[in-house]
PDB file of C-alpha atoms in Angstrom:
ATOM      1  CA  MET A   1     -15.816  -6.678 -24.199  1.00 51.00           C
ATOM      2  CA  ALA A   2     -19.226  -8.338 -24.594  1.00 61.00           C
ATOM      3  CA  SER A   3     -22.069  -7.653 -22.189  1.00 76.00           C
ATOM      4  CA  GLN A   4     -21.546  -9.241 -18.791  1.00 85.00           C
ATOM      5  CA  ASP A   5     -23.565 -12.044 -17.232  1.00 92.00           C
ATOM      6  CA  VAL A   6     -25.646 -11.025 -14.219  1.00 91.00           C
ATOM      7  CA  ILE A   7     -25.618 -13.077 -11.002  1.00 93.00           C
ATOM      8  CA  ILE A   8     -29.228 -13.200  -9.829  1.00 92.00           C
ATOM      9  CA  GLU A   9     -29.147 -16.241  -7.526  1.00 92.00           C
ATOM     10  CA  ARG A  10     -27.879 -16.239  -3.950  1.00 91.00           C
ATOM     11  CA  SER A  11     -26.793 -19.847  -4.540  1.00 92.00           C
ATOM     12  CA  ASP A  12     -24.172 -18.880  -7.151  1.00 93.00           C
ATOM     13  CA  PRO A  13     -20.771 -20.050  -5.767  1.00 93.00           C
ATOM     14  CA  ALA A  14     -19.291 -16.612  -6.432  1.00 93.00           C
ATOM     15  CA  VAL A  15     -21.658 -15.045  -3.903  1.00 93.00           C
ATOM     16  CA  GLN A  16     -20.439 -17.202  -1.027  1.00 91.00           C
ATOM     17  CA  ARG A  17     -16.831 -16.661  -2.124  1.00 91.00           C
ATOM     18  CA  ILE A  18     -17.310 -12.883  -1.964  1.00 91.00           C
ATOM     19  CA  ILE A  19     -18.905 -13.153   1.488  1.00 89.00           C
ATOM     20  CA  ASP A  20     -16.055 -15.355   2.754  1.00 88.00           C
ATOM     21  CA  VAL A  21     -13.340 -13.075   1.388  1.00 89.00           C
ATOM     22  CA  ALA A  22     -15.043  -9.967   2.777  1.00 82.00           C
ATOM     23  CA  LYS A  23     -14.919 -11.294   6.354  1.00 75.00           C
ATOM     24  CA  HIS A  24     -12.863  -8.970   8.547  1.00 65.00           C
ATOM     25  CA  SER A  25     -11.256 -11.796  10.510  1.00 61.00           C
ATOM     26  CA  ARG A  26      -9.623 -14.677   8.655  1.00 56.00           C
ATOM     27  CA  SER A  27      -6.788 -16.807   9.985  1.00 56.00           C
ATOM     28  CA  VAL A  28      -5.208 -17.302   6.554  1.00 63.00           C
ATOM     29  CA  VAL A  29      -5.425 -14.592   3.894  1.00 74.00           C
ATOM     30  CA  ARG A  30      -4.903 -16.037   0.406  1.00 89.00           C
ATOM     31  CA  THR A  31      -7.471 -13.963  -1.423  1.00 93.00           C
ATOM     32  CA  VAL A  32      -8.579 -10.381  -0.926  1.00 94.00           C
ATOM     33  CA  LEU A  33     -11.479  -8.140  -1.862  1.00 94.00           C
ATOM     34  CA  ILE A  34     -10.355  -5.056  -3.789  1.00 96.00           C
ATOM     35  CA  GLU A  35     -12.980  -2.342  -4.013  1.00 94.00           C
ATOM     36  CA  ASP A  36     -13.646   0.585  -6.365  1.00 95.00           C
ATOM     37  CA  VAL A  37     -12.396   1.407  -9.829  1.00 96.00           C
ATOM     38  CA  GLU A  38      -9.079   3.164  -9.117  1.00 96.00           C
ATOM     39  CA  PRO A  39      -7.740   0.466  -6.747  1.00 96.00           C
ATOM     40  CA  LEU A  40      -8.870  -2.214  -9.176  1.00 97.00           C
ATOM     41  CA  LEU A  41      -7.109  -0.575 -12.091  1.00 97.00           C
ATOM     42  CA  GLN A  42      -3.928   0.027 -10.138  1.00 97.00           C
ATOM     43  CA  SER A  43      -3.881  -3.538  -8.824  1.00 97.00           C
ATOM     44  CA  ILE A  44      -4.394  -4.918 -12.324  1.00 97.00           C
ATOM     45  CA  HIS A  45      -1.574  -2.725 -13.674  1.00 96.00           C
ATOM     46  CA  ALA A  46       0.648  -3.930 -10.817  1.00 95.00           C
ATOM     47  CA  GLY A  47       0.173  -7.510 -11.985  1.00 96.00           C
ATOM     48  CA  VAL A  48      -2.093  -8.774  -9.202  1.00 97.00           C
ATOM     49  CA  MET A  49      -3.820 -12.003 -10.250  1.00 97.00           C
ATOM     50  CA  PHE A  50      -7.611 -11.678 -10.188  1.00 97.00           C
ATOM     51  CA  ILE A  51     -10.089 -14.532  -9.986  1.00 96.00           C
ATOM     52  CA  GLU A  52     -12.997 -12.351 -11.100  1.00 97.00           C
ATOM     53  CA  VAL A  53     -14.118  -8.727 -11.210  1.00 97.00           C
ATOM     54  CA  TYR A  54     -17.690  -7.677 -10.449  1.00 97.00           C
ATOM     55  CA  GLY A  55     -19.961  -4.707 -10.968  1.00 96.00           C
ATOM     56  CA  ILE A  56     -23.531  -3.930  -9.944  1.00 95.00           C
ATOM     57  CA  ASP A  57     -26.193  -4.369 -12.598  1.00 93.00           C
ATOM     58  CA  THR A  58     -27.535  -0.839 -12.038  1.00 91.00           C
ATOM     59  CA  THR A  59     -24.157   0.862 -12.615  1.00 90.00           C
ATOM     60  CA  PRO A  60     -22.182   0.341 -15.847  1.00 90.00           C
ATOM     61  CA  LEU A  61     -18.515  -0.515 -15.358  1.00 95.00           C
ATOM     62  CA  PRO A  62     -16.165   2.071 -16.896  1.00 96.00           C
ATOM     63  CA  ALA A  63     -14.584   1.297 -20.238  1.00 96.00           C
ATOM     64  CA  ASP A  64     -10.994   1.528 -18.968  1.00 97.00           C
ATOM     65  CA  LEU A  65     -11.659  -1.110 -16.305  1.00 97.00           C
ATOM     66  CA  LEU A  66     -13.333  -3.411 -18.806  1.00 97.00           C
ATOM     67  CA  ALA A  67     -10.439  -2.939 -21.224  1.00 97.00           C
ATOM     68  CA  ALA A  68      -7.878  -3.730 -18.504  1.00 97.00           C
ATOM     69  CA  CYS A  69      -9.783  -6.895 -17.565  1.00 97.00           C
ATOM     70  CA  GLU A  70     -10.042  -7.964 -21.185  1.00 96.00           C
ATOM     71  CA  LYS A  71      -6.318  -7.450 -21.731  1.00 96.00           C
ATOM     72  CA  ARG A  72      -5.491  -9.577 -18.680  1.00 96.00           C
ATOM     73  CA  GLU A  73      -8.260 -12.114 -19.461  1.00 96.00           C
ATOM     74  CA  ILE A  74      -9.980 -11.468 -16.130  1.00 97.00           C
ATOM     75  CA  PRO A  75     -13.607 -12.676 -16.045  1.00 96.00           C
ATOM     76  CA  VAL A  76     -16.171  -9.942 -15.380  1.00 97.00           C
ATOM     77  CA  ARG A  77     -19.714 -10.423 -14.121  1.00 96.00           C
ATOM     78  CA  LEU A  78     -22.395  -8.241 -12.579  1.00 96.00           C
ATOM     79  CA  LEU A  79     -24.283  -8.749  -9.320  1.00 95.00           C
ATOM     80  CA  ALA A  80     -27.972  -8.021  -9.217  1.00 95.00           C
ATOM     81  CA  SER A  81     -28.486  -5.114  -6.852  1.00 93.00           C
ATOM     82  CA  ALA A  82     -30.588  -7.229  -4.490  1.00 92.00           C
ATOM     83  CA  ILE A  83     -27.794  -9.818  -4.237  1.00 93.00           C
ATOM     84  CA  ALA A  84     -25.196  -7.102  -3.643  1.00 92.00           C
ATOM     85  CA  ASN A  85     -27.309  -5.783  -0.763  1.00 90.00           C
ATOM     86  CA  GLN A  86     -27.274  -9.237   0.808  1.00 90.00           C
ATOM     87  CA  VAL A  87     -23.520  -9.583   0.342  1.00 90.00           C
ATOM     88  CA  PHE A  88     -22.461  -6.255   1.804  1.00 87.00           C
ATOM     89  CA  LYS A  89     -25.376  -5.691   4.228  1.00 82.00           C
ATOM     90  CA  ALA A  90     -24.432  -2.765   6.486  1.00 72.00           C
ATOM     91  CA  GLU A  91     -21.195  -2.024   4.597  1.00 74.00           C
ATOM     92  CA  LYS A  92     -20.975   0.580   1.882  1.00 81.00           C
ATOM     93  CA  LYS A  93     -21.720  -1.225  -1.373  1.00 85.00           C
ATOM     94  CA  PRO A  94     -18.890  -0.748  -3.898  1.00 91.00           C
ATOM     95  CA  LYS A  95     -19.862  -0.116  -7.508  1.00 90.00           C
ATOM     96  CA  ALA A  96     -16.984  -2.294  -8.675  1.00 96.00           C
ATOM     97  CA  PHE A  97     -14.856  -4.861  -6.880  1.00 96.00           C
ATOM     98  CA  GLY A  98     -12.780  -7.931  -7.494  1.00 97.00           C
ATOM     99  CA  ILE A  99     -11.460 -11.068  -5.816  1.00 96.00           C
ATOM    100  CA  ALA A 100      -7.688 -11.305  -6.163  1.00 96.00           C
ATOM    101  CA  ARG A 101      -4.984 -13.687  -5.053  1.00 96.00           C
ATOM    102  CA  VAL A 102      -2.703 -12.159  -2.446  1.00 94.00           C
ATOM    103  CA  PRO A 103       0.813 -11.743  -3.906  1.00 93.00           C
ATOM    104  CA  ARG A 104       3.839 -13.239  -2.195  1.00 94.00           C
ATOM    105  CA  PRO A 105       4.840 -11.049   0.783  1.00 94.00           C
ATOM    106  CA  SER A 106       7.811  -8.787   0.079  1.00 96.00           C
ATOM    107  CA  ARG A 107      11.006  -9.376   2.037  1.00 96.00           C
ATOM    108  CA  LEU A 108      13.817  -7.088   3.078  1.00 96.00           C
ATOM    109  CA  GLU A 109      16.053  -8.783   0.518  1.00 95.00           C
ATOM    110  CA  ASP A 110      13.705  -7.612  -2.250  1.00 95.00           C
ATOM    111  CA  LEU A 111      14.851  -4.036  -1.601  1.00 95.00           C
ATOM    112  CA  ALA A 112      18.514  -4.700  -2.287  1.00 91.00           C
ATOM    113  CA  ASP A 113      18.540  -4.330  -6.084  1.00 90.00           C
ATOM    114  CA  LYS A 114      16.252  -1.288  -6.232  1.00 92.00           C
ATOM    115  CA  THR A 115      17.437   2.244  -6.954  1.00 92.00           C
ATOM    116  CA  GLY A 116      15.099   4.595  -5.096  1.00 95.00           C
ATOM    117  CA  ASP A 117      15.102   5.564  -1.435  1.00 97.00           C
ATOM    118  CA  ILE A 118      13.514   3.335   1.199  1.00 97.00           C
ATOM    119  CA  VAL A 119      10.974   4.590   3.727  1.00 98.00           C
ATOM    120  CA  VAL A 120      10.905   2.995   7.185  1.00 97.00           C
ATOM    121  CA  LEU A 121       7.813   3.542   9.334  1.00 97.00           C
ATOM    122  CA  ASP A 122       8.580   2.688  12.959  1.00 95.00           C
ATOM    123  CA  GLY A 123       5.461   2.225  15.071  1.00 94.00           C
ATOM    124  CA  VAL A 124       3.125   3.964  12.614  1.00 95.00           C
ATOM    125  CA  LYS A 125      -0.199   2.208  13.143  1.00 95.00           C
ATOM    126  CA  ILE A 126      -2.883   4.450  11.617  1.00 95.00           C
ATOM    127  CA  VAL A 127      -3.759   2.721   8.364  1.00 96.00           C
ATOM    128  CA  GLY A 128      -4.845   5.949   6.693  1.00 96.00           C
ATOM    129  CA  ASN A 129      -1.383   7.439   7.261  1.00 96.00           C
ATOM    130  CA  ILE A 130       0.351   4.317   5.964  1.00 97.00           C
ATOM    131  CA  GLY A 131      -1.841   4.296   2.869  1.00 97.00           C
ATOM    132  CA  ALA A 132      -1.148   7.966   2.146  1.00 97.00           C
ATOM    133  CA  ILE A 133       2.597   7.352   2.461  1.00 98.00           C
ATOM    134  CA  VAL A 134       2.365   4.367   0.106  1.00 98.00           C
ATOM    135  CA  ARG A 135       0.725   6.511  -2.569  1.00 97.00           C
ATOM    136  CA  THR A 136       3.245   9.306  -2.131  1.00 98.00           C
ATOM    137  CA  ALA A 137       6.221   6.934  -2.104  1.00 97.00           C
ATOM    138  CA  PHE A 138       5.135   5.342  -5.359  1.00 97.00           C
ATOM    139  CA  ALA A 139       4.373   8.679  -7.008  1.00 96.00           C
ATOM    140  CA  LEU A 140       7.718  10.235  -6.039  1.00 97.00           C
ATOM    141  CA  GLY A 141      10.001   7.333  -6.877  1.00 96.00           C
ATOM    142  CA  ALA A 142      10.760   5.578  -3.596  1.00 97.00           C
ATOM    143  CA  SER A 143      11.570   1.914  -4.105  1.00 96.00           C
ATOM    144  CA  GLY A 144      10.011   0.377  -1.018  1.00 97.00           C
ATOM    145  CA  ILE A 145       8.553   0.756   2.453  1.00 98.00           C
ATOM    146  CA  VAL A 146       9.381  -1.172   5.613  1.00 98.00           C
ATOM    147  CA  LEU A 147       6.690  -1.338   8.302  1.00 98.00           C
ATOM    148  CA  VAL A 148       7.779  -2.119  11.855  1.00 96.00           C
ATOM    149  CA  ASP A 149       5.195  -2.544  14.634  1.00 94.00           C
ATOM    150  CA  SER A 150       2.360  -1.475  12.342  1.00 95.00           C
ATOM    151  CA  ASP A 151      -0.153  -3.980  13.800  1.00 94.00           C
ATOM    152  CA  LEU A 152      -0.865  -5.168  10.243  1.00 94.00           C
ATOM    153  CA  ASP A 153      -0.811  -8.908   9.544  1.00 91.00           C
ATOM    154  CA  THR A 154      -0.676  -8.456   5.771  1.00 92.00           C
ATOM    155  CA  VAL A 155      -0.333  -5.620   3.277  1.00 94.00           C
ATOM    156  CA  ALA A 156      -3.439  -7.109   1.639  1.00 93.00           C
ATOM    157  CA  ASP A 157      -5.507  -5.546   4.399  1.00 92.00           C
ATOM    158  CA  ARG A 158      -8.737  -4.137   2.934  1.00 90.00           C
ATOM    159  CA  ARG A 159      -8.290  -0.892   4.891  1.00 92.00           C
ATOM    160  CA  LEU A 160      -4.761  -0.420   3.563  1.00 96.00           C
ATOM    161  CA  ILE A 161      -5.792  -1.218  -0.001  1.00 95.00           C
ATOM    162  CA  ARG A 162      -8.514   1.433   0.234  1.00 93.00           C
ATOM    163  CA  ALA A 163      -6.249   4.001   1.926  1.00 95.00           C
ATOM    164  CA  SER A 164      -3.502   3.514  -0.662  1.00 97.00           C
ATOM    165  CA  ARG A 165      -6.005   3.465  -3.557  1.00 95.00           C
ATOM    166  CA  GLY A 166      -4.524   0.128  -4.620  1.00 95.00           C
ATOM    167  CA  TYR A 167      -0.902   1.284  -4.816  1.00 97.00           C
ATOM    168  CA  VAL A 168       0.007  -1.087  -2.005  1.00 97.00           C
ATOM    169  CA  PHE A 169       0.830  -3.688  -4.679  1.00 96.00           C
ATOM    170  CA  SER A 170       2.914  -1.344  -6.859  1.00 96.00           C
ATOM    171  CA  LEU A 171       6.099  -1.329  -4.776  1.00 95.00           C
ATOM    172  CA  PRO A 172       7.612  -3.653  -2.166  1.00 97.00           C
ATOM    173  CA  ILE A 173       6.079  -3.150   1.267  1.00 98.00           C
ATOM    174  CA  VAL A 174       7.777  -5.264   3.903  1.00 98.00           C
ATOM    175  CA  LEU A 175       6.265  -6.175   7.268  1.00 97.00           C
ATOM    176  CA  SER A 176       9.371  -6.746   9.341  1.00 96.00           C
ATOM    177  CA  PRO A 177      10.139  -7.625  12.953  1.00 95.00           C
ATOM    178  CA  ARG A 178      12.138  -4.870  14.612  1.00 94.00           C
ATOM    179  CA  THR A 179      15.307  -6.920  15.154  1.00 94.00           C
ATOM    180  CA  GLU A 180      15.430  -8.057  11.524  1.00 96.00           C
ATOM    181  CA  ALA A 181      14.923  -4.550  10.174  1.00 95.00           C
ATOM    182  CA  LEU A 182      17.593  -3.126  12.460  1.00 94.00           C
ATOM    183  CA  ARG A 183      20.067  -5.821  11.414  1.00 94.00           C
ATOM    184  CA  TYR A 184      19.277  -5.367   7.733  1.00 95.00           C
ATOM    185  CA  PHE A 185      19.907  -1.625   7.738  1.00 93.00           C
ATOM    186  CA  GLN A 186      23.002  -1.958   9.906  1.00 91.00           C
ATOM    187  CA  ASP A 187      24.462  -4.395   7.375  1.00 91.00           C
ATOM    188  CA  SER A 188      23.140  -2.781   4.192  1.00 90.00           C
ATOM    189  CA  GLY A 189      25.718  -0.023   3.830  1.00 89.00           C
ATOM    190  CA  MET A 190      22.943   2.419   2.886  1.00 92.00           C
ATOM    191  CA  ARG A 191      22.960   5.919   4.331  1.00 93.00           C
ATOM    192  CA  THR A 192      20.271   6.051   7.005  1.00 94.00           C
ATOM    193  CA  MET A 193      18.496   9.173   8.255  1.00 94.00           C
ATOM    194  CA  VAL A 194      15.956   9.500  11.031  1.00 92.00           C
ATOM    195  CA  PHE A 195      13.478  12.374  11.210  1.00 92.00           C
ATOM    196  CA  GLU A 196      13.520  14.203  14.541  1.00 88.00           C
ATOM    197  CA  ALA A 197      12.534  17.622  15.852  1.00 84.00           C
ATOM    198  CA  ASP A 198      16.153  18.843  16.153  1.00 84.00           C
ATOM    199  CA  GLY A 199      18.071  17.171  13.363  1.00 87.00           C
ATOM    200  CA  ASP A 200      21.661  17.544  12.189  1.00 89.00           C
ATOM    201  CA  LEU A 201      20.284  18.351   8.725  1.00 92.00           C
ATOM    202  CA  THR A 202      17.142  19.987   7.443  1.00 91.00           C
ATOM    203  CA  VAL A 203      14.924  18.524   4.781  1.00 91.00           C
ATOM    204  CA  ASP A 204      16.336  21.069   2.328  1.00 92.00           C
ATOM    205  CA  ASP A 205      19.725  19.342   2.580  1.00 93.00           C
ATOM    206  CA  LEU A 206      18.277  16.143   1.112  1.00 92.00           C
ATOM    207  CA  ASN A 207      18.122  17.663  -2.379  1.00 89.00           C
ATOM    208  CA  ALA A 208      21.891  17.630  -2.744  1.00 90.00           C
ATOM    209  CA  ILE A 209      22.437  13.994  -1.747  1.00 93.00           C
ATOM    210  CA  ASP A 210      23.033  11.935  -4.889  1.00 91.00           C
ATOM    211  CA  GLU A 211      22.884   8.468  -3.406  1.00 93.00           C
ATOM    212  CA  ARG A 212      20.224   6.101  -2.204  1.00 94.00           C
ATOM    213  CA  ILE A 213      19.164   6.775   1.378  1.00 95.00           C
ATOM    214  CA  VAL A 214      16.874   5.293   4.011  1.00 96.00           C
ATOM    215  CA  LEU A 215      14.304   7.715   5.459  1.00 96.00           C
ATOM    216  CA  MET A 216      13.133   6.648   8.926  1.00 95.00           C
ATOM    217  CA  PHE A 217       9.962   8.023  10.491  1.00 95.00           C
ATOM    218  CA  GLY A 218       8.425   7.297  13.865  1.00 91.00           C
ATOM    219  CA  SER A 219       4.820   7.751  14.892  1.00 84.00           C
ATOM    220  CA  GLU A 220       3.538  11.294  15.259  1.00 74.00           C
ATOM    221  CA  LYS A 221       2.914  10.749  18.960  1.00 76.00           C
ATOM    222  CA  ALA A 222       6.019   8.822  20.042  1.00 75.00           C
ATOM    223  CA  GLY A 223       8.548   9.701  17.337  1.00 75.00           C
ATOM    224  CA  PRO A 224      11.284   7.304  16.246  1.00 79.00           C
ATOM    225  CA  SER A 225      12.338   4.591  18.670  1.00 83.00           C
ATOM    226  CA  ASP A 226      15.756   4.681  20.348  1.00 82.00           C
ATOM    227  CA  GLU A 227      16.765   1.592  18.369  1.00 87.00           C
ATOM    228  CA  PHE A 228      16.237   3.206  14.983  1.00 85.00           C
ATOM    229  CA  SER A 229      17.672   6.518  16.127  1.00 84.00           C
ATOM    230  CA  SER A 230      20.860   4.724  17.143  1.00 83.00           C
ATOM    231  CA  VAL A 231      21.100   2.940  13.779  1.00 84.00           C
ATOM    232  CA  ALA A 232      20.680   6.154  11.778  1.00 86.00           C
ATOM    233  CA  ALA A 233      23.854   7.857  10.595  1.00 85.00           C
ATOM    234  CA  GLU A 234      22.204  11.284  10.607  1.00 91.00           C
ATOM    235  CA  SER A 235      19.046  13.012  11.784  1.00 91.00           C
ATOM    236  CA  VAL A 236      16.835  15.332   9.740  1.00 93.00           C
ATOM    237  CA  SER A 237      14.294  17.961  10.769  1.00 91.00           C
ATOM    238  CA  ILE A 238      11.622  19.863   8.882  1.00 91.00           C
ATOM    239  CA  PRO A 239      11.641  23.618   9.569  1.00 90.00           C
ATOM    240  CA  MET A 240       8.248  24.682  10.916  1.00 88.00           C
ATOM    241  CA  ASN A 241       6.436  27.214  13.037  1.00 89.00           C
ATOM    242  CA  PRO A 242       7.560  26.611  16.650  1.00 85.00           C
ATOM    243  CA  ALA A 243       3.981  27.155  17.787  1.00 86.00           C
ATOM    244  CA  ALA A 244       2.961  23.971  15.938  1.00 83.00           C
ATOM    245  CA  GLU A 245       3.462  20.813  17.952  1.00 78.00           C
ATOM    246  CA  SER A 246       4.170  18.419  15.085  1.00 81.00           C
ATOM    247  CA  LEU A 247       3.344  17.380  11.549  1.00 88.00           C
ATOM    248  CA  ASN A 248       1.300  14.365  10.589  1.00 92.00           C
ATOM    249  CA  VAL A 249       3.700  11.562   9.671  1.00 95.00           C
ATOM    250  CA  SER A 250       2.256  11.236   6.164  1.00 96.00           C
ATOM    251  CA  VAL A 251       2.821  14.961   5.619  1.00 96.00           C
ATOM    252  CA  SER A 252       6.407  14.683   6.899  1.00 94.00           C
ATOM    253  CA  ALA A 253       7.096  11.743   4.592  1.00 96.00           C
ATOM    254  CA  GLY A 254       5.561  13.627   1.673  1.00 97.00           C
ATOM    255  CA  ILE A 255       7.773  16.666   2.280  1.00 96.00           C
ATOM    256  CA  ALA A 256      10.889  14.492   2.480  1.00 96.00           C
ATOM    257  CA  LEU A 257      10.023  12.455  -0.595  1.00 97.00           C
ATOM    258  CA  HIS A 258       9.249  15.568  -2.597  1.00 95.00           C
ATOM    259  CA  GLY A 259      12.735  16.808  -1.782  1.00 93.00           C
ATOM    260  CA  ARG A 260      14.126  13.529  -3.088  1.00 95.00           C
ATOM    261  CA  ALA A 261      11.826  13.202  -6.115  1.00 95.00           C
ATOM    262  CA  ARG A 262      14.241  14.494  -8.756  1.00 93.00           C
ATOM    263  CA  ARG A 263      16.889  11.981  -7.779  1.00 94.00           C
ATOM    264  CA  ASN A 264      14.499   9.056  -7.203  1.00 95.00           C
ATOM    265  CA  LEU A 265      12.435   9.516 -10.336  1.00 93.00           C
ATOM    266  CA  SER A 266      15.496   9.929 -12.531  1.00 89.00           C
ATOM    267  CA  ALA A 267      16.992   6.763 -11.025  1.00 75.00           C
ATOM    268  CA  SER A 268      13.804   4.745 -11.495  1.00 72.00           C
ATOM    269  CA  PRO A 269      13.864   2.301 -14.420  1.00 64.00           C
ATOM    270  CA  THR A 270      10.250   3.268 -15.188  1.00 57.00           C
ATOM    271  CA  ALA A 271      10.882   7.033 -15.114  1.00 48.00           C
TER     272      ALA A 271
END
């Protein structure tokens, strides 16, 4: 790719667009700021449509990012460091970032024709935990995540994009009202399992199950809700030191998904 143009004027329309998109509170989210090289690359590979990608004139953009932008015909420009300081002010200034169009929100129906397990997070609100689970779910072959009572308005939340390292666009993530999610899994015919302290099964038993299942996790503090516990056909526990109070929910999900990885990865069309 040829050398990039440098934005040196505060009046350039791109500068105001970046400032507008970076605002933490927007009533309608149609575009999103995606920061840092790994999330940019993953979002590009996931097919997210970018308006433009930017670097800082003092830091060369890596060749793999430039190549990915060239392949997708994404415009690339640089911001003069002084302009970048004005744009991001007190925020940490990313060395690379892009403005992307927010993809269509995933729906519960989008999960129906997938092959891997589904993860349900019931009342999990810490964005860092959700992001870690997204990365793990993608890496270990799960086909989607359903978020209930997450307090997120969109999966294109800058915090979630950062926490997931951009993988939030690589598999369906559904923000669902509780009643709709309960109805969907009641009617789906899929085998549902809720993770509790004293389960009917242990996580080791998941290895032998050769069918698609739904793995339901509650928040670390409150656990799964009564509604999801009643929908689940079985309960699962993770053997642990009784002196330990609990496991972080992202750790619990990682343990469960690792136990299911052989089945899920072999069933994945991209495996």
